[in-house]
Coordinates of C-alpha atoms in Angstrom, one line a residue:
X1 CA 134.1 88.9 68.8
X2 CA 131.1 90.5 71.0
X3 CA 132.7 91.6 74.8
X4 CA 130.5 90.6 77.6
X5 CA 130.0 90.8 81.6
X6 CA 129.7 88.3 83.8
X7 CA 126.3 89.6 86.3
X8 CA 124.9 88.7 89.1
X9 CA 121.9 89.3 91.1
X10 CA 122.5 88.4 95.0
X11 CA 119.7 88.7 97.2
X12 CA 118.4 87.8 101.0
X13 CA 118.0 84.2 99.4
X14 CA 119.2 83.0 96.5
X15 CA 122.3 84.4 93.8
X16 CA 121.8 84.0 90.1
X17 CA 124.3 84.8 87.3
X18 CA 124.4 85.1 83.7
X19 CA 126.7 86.0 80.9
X20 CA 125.5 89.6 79.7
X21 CA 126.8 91.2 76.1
X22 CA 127.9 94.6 75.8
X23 CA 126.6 95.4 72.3
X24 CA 123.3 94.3 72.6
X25 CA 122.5 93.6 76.4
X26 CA 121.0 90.4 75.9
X27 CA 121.8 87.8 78.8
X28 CA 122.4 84.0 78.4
X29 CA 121.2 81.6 79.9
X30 CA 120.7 82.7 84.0
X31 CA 122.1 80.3 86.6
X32 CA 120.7 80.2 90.1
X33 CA 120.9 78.7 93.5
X34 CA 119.6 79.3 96.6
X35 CA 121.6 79.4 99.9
X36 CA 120.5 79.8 103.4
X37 CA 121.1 82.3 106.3
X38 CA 123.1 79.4 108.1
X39 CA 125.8 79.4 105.2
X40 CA 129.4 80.1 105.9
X41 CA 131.0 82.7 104.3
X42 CA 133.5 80.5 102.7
X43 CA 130.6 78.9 101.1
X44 CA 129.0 81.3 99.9
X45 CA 131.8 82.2 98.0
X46 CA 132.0 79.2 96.4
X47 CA 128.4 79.0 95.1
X48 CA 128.8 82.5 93.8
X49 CA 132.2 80.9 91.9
X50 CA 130.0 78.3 91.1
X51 CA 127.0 79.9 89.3
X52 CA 128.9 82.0 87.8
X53 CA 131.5 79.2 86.5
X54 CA 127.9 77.5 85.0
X55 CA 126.8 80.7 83.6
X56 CA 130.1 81.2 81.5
X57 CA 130.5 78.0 79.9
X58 CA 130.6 78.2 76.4
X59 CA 131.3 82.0 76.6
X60 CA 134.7 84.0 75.6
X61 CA 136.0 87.3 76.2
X62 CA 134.3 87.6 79.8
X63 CA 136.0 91.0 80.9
X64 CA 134.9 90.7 84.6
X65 CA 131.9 90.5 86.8
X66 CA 129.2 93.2 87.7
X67 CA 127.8 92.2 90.5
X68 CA 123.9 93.9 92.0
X69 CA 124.4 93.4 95.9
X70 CA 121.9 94.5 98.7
X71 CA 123.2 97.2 101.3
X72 CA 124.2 98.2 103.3
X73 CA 127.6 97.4 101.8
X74 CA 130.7 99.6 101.0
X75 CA 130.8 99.0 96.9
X76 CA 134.0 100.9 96.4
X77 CA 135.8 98.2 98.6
X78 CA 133.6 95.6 98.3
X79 CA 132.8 94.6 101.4
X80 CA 129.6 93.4 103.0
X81 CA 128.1 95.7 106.4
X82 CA 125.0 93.5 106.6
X83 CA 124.5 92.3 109.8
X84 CA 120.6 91.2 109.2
X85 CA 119.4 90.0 105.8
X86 CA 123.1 88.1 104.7
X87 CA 125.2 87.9 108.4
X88 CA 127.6 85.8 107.2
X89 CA 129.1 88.5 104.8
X90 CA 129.7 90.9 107.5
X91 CA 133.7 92.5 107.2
X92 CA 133.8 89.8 104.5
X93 CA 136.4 91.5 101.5
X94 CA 134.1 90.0 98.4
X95 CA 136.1 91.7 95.9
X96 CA 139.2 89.8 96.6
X97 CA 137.5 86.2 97.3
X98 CA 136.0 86.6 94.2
X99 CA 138.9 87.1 92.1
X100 CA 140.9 84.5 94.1
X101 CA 138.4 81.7 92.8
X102 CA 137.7 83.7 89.1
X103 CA 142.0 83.9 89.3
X104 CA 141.3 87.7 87.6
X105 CA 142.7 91.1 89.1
X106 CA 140.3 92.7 92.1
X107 CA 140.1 95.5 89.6
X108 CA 137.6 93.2 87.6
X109 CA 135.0 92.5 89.9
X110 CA 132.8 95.4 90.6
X111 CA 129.5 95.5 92.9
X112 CA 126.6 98.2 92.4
X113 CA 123.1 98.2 94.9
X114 CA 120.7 95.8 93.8
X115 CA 118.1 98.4 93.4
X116 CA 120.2 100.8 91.6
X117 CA 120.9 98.0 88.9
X118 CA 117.1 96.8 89.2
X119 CA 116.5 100.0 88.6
X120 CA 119.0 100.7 85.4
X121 CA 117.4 97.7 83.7
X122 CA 114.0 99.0 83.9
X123 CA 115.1 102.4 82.6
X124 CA 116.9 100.4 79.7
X125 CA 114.0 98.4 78.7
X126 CA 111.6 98.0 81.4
X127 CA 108.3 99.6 82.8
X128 CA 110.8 103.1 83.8
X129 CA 111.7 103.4 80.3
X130 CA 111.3 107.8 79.1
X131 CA 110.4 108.8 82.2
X132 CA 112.1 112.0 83.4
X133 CA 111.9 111.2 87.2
X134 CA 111.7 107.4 88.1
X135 CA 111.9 105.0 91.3
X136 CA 112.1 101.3 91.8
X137 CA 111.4 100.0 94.9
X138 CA 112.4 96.1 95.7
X139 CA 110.2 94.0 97.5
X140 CA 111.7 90.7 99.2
X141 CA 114.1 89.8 101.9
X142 CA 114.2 93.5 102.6
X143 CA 113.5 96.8 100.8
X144 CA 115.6 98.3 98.1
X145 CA 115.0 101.9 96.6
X146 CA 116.9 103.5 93.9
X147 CA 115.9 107.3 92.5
X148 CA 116.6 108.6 88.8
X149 CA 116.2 112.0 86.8
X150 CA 116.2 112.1 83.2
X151 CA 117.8 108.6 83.2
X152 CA 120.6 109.3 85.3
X153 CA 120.5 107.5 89.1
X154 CA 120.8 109.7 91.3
X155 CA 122.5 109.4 95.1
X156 CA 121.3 112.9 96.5
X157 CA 119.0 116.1 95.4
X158 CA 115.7 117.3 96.2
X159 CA 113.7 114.7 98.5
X160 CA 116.5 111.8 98.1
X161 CA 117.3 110.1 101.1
X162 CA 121.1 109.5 102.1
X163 CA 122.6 107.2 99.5
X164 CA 118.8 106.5 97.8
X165 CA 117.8 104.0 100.4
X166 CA 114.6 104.2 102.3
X167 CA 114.5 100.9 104.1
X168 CA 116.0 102.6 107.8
X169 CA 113.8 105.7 107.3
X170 CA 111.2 106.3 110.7
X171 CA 107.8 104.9 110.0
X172 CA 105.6 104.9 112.7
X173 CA 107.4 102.9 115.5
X174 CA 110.4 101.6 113.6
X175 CA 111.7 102.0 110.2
X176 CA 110.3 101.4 107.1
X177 CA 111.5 97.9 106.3
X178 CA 109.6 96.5 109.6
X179 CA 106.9 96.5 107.5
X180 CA 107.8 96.1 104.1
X181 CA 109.5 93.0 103.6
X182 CA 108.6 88.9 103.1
X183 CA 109.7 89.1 107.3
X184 CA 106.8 91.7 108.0
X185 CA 103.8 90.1 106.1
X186 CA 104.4 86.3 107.6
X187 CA 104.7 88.0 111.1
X188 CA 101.4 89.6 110.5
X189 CA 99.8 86.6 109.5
X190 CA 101.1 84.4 112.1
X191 CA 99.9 86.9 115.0
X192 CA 96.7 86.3 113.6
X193 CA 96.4 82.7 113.0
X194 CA 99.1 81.3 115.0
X195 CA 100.6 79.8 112.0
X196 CA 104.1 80.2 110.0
X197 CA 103.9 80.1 106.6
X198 CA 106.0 80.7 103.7
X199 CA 104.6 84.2 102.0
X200 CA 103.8 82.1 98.4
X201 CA 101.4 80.2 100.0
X202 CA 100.4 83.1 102.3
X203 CA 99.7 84.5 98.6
X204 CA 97.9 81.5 97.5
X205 CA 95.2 81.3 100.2
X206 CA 94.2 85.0 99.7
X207 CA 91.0 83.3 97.6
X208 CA 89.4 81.3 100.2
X209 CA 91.8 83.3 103.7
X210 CA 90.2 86.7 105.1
X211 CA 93.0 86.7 107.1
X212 CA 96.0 86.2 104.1
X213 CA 93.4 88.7 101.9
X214 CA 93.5 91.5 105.2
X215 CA 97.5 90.9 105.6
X216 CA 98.1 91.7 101.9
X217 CA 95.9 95.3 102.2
X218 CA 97.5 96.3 105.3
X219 CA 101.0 95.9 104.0
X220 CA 99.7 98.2 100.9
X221 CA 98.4 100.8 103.1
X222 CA 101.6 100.7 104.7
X223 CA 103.4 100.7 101.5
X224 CA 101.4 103.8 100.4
X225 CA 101.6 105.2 103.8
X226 CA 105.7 104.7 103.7
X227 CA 105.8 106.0 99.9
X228 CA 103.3 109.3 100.7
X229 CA 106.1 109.9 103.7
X230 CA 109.6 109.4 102.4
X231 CA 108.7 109.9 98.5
X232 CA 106.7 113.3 97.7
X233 CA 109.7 115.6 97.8
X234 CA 110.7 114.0 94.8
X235 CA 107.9 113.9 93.0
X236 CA 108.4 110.8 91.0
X237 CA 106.2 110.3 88.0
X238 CA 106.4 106.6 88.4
X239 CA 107.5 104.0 91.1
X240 CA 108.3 100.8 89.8
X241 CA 108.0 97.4 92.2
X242 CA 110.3 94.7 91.5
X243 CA 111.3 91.9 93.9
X244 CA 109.7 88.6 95.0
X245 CA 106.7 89.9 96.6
X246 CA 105.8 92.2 93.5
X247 CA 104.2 89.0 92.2
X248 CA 101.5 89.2 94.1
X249 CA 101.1 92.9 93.5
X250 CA 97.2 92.8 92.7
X251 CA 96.9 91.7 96.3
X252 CA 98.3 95.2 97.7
X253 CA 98.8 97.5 94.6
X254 CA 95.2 98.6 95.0
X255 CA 95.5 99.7 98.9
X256 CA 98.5 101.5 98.3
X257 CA 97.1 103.2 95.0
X258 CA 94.3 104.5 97.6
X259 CA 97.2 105.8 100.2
X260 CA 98.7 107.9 97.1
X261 CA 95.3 108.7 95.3
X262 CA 95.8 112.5 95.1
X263 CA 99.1 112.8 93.8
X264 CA 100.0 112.6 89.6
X265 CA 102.1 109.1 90.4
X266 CA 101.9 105.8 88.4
X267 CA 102.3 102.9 90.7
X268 CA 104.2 99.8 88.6
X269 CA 104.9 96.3 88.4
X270 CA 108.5 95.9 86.9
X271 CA 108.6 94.5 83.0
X272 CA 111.8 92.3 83.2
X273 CA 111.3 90.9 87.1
X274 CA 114.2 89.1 87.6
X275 CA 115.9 90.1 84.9
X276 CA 116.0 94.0 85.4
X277 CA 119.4 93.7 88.1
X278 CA 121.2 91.6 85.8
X279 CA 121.0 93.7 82.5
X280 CA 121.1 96.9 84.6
X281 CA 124.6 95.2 86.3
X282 CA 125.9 94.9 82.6
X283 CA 124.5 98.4 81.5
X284 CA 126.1 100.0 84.7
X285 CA 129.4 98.4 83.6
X286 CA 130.6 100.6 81.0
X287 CA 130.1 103.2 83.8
X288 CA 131.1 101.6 86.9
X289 CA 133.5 104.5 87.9
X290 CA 130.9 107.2 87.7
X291 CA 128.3 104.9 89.6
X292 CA 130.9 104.6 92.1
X293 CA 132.0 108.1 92.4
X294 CA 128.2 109.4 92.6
X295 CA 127.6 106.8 95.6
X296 CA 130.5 107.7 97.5

């Protein structure tokens, strides 16, 4: 009988599960549900122990959960030190919650960044896969980065930012995530209309809205801008976009493909979506310790 993970993908907004194998890598059927930023962390816990309950029925020889979390967040201990995106988490210990309600040994529940395991799925069988230096940057709540060379993520080298993460680099007056993030483009468009609206149906008007159409440029010339700035060193020979506002890609891809014209980079949309952090949580788990050790 096949061994399998249980994975999960937790973001700014929502937490999905599934049952992955480790033979083949195929997931079952993926369990979601969103939860808010007013949640308690008790809560939360228990619609993680929820999902994840859902996603295993019917399944055997679940060895433990691998879990793709956003930073910043110590993934050794398994503790959350987000203040912004998930506040409720903050000092929270995950690890031992989680196998409280799973009734399994801490040792079994292990947590990787979100973009690094967004990032090991596309290597595996996404838009990354065979090339020698690769990038995935998520696009949502907030912005996730991961870096690899010759299939390997890395966590330092030649033009990689501490622990891989870009999202509290300098850009312009701030840091990079004040602009790149679901927050940044419905800010911009309510300073010009006056109007709060959900960034789907931000997307939506684009046909018929200058002002949605103008909003989606700016934040790829920023995106370019950011990527030109924190990115070169490394000389990537593709950056792959994953995350909730990669949908709407052909509304910014373009401006940000102008920002980067003169360099030999191909500018992606990821292949699996929201399945690249769940297979790369149960493709990192074979090799949790090494992911662990190279993060620090």
């Amino acid at each position: 009988m096949e061994s399998s993970v249980l994975v999960y993908d937790v973001g700014g907004s929502h937490a999905s599960a599934a049952v992955c194998s480790l033979d083949s890598y195929k997931l079952g059927p993926v369990i979601s549900a969103p939860h808010s930023i007013d949640i308690t962390s008790d809560a939360f816990v228990n619609l993680l122990h929820s999902v994840g309950g859902q996603a295993m029925s019917g399944f055997n020889q679940i060895l433990g959960a691998s879990m793709a979390f956003p930073g910043p967040f110590d993934y050794s201990a398994g503790i959350s030190q987000m203040t912004h995106k998930i506040p409720f988490l903050f000092g929270v210990n995950l690890r031992q919650a989680l196998a409280e309600r799973f009734e399994w040994d801490p040792v079994q529940v292990f947590f990787l960044n979100d973009a690094t395991a967004y990032l090991l799925g596309e290597l595996g069988s996404g838009s990354a896969r065979g090339m020698n230096r690769a990038i995935v940057i998520t696009l949502g709540t907030g912005i996730g980065s991961a870096f690899s060379v010759d299939g390997q993520v890395i966590m330092e080298g030649r033009g990689v930012p501490p622990r891989g993460e870009i999202w509290n680099l300098p850009y312009e007056d701030g840091i990079v995530e004040d602009v790149l993030s679901t927050g940044a483009i419905q800010k911009a468009y309510a300073l010009r209309t006056g109007q709060k609206r959900k960034i789907i149906d931000i997307a939506g008007a684009v046909e018929n809205d200058p002002t949605a159409a103008q909003v989606f440029r700016e934040f790829g010339h920023h995106l370019g801008r950011s990527l030109r700035q924190t990115l070169t060193l490394f000389s990537p020979d593709v950056v792959v976009f994953g995350g909730g506002i990669s949908r709407a890609a052909d509304l910014f891809l373009p401006a940000a493909e102008y920002e980067l014209r003169d360099l030999n980079l191909s500018l992606r949309v990821s292949a699996l979506q929201d399945s690249a952090p769940l297979v790369g949580a149960g493709l990192a788990w074979p090799k949790r310790t090494s992911i662990l050790q190279k993060r620090g």
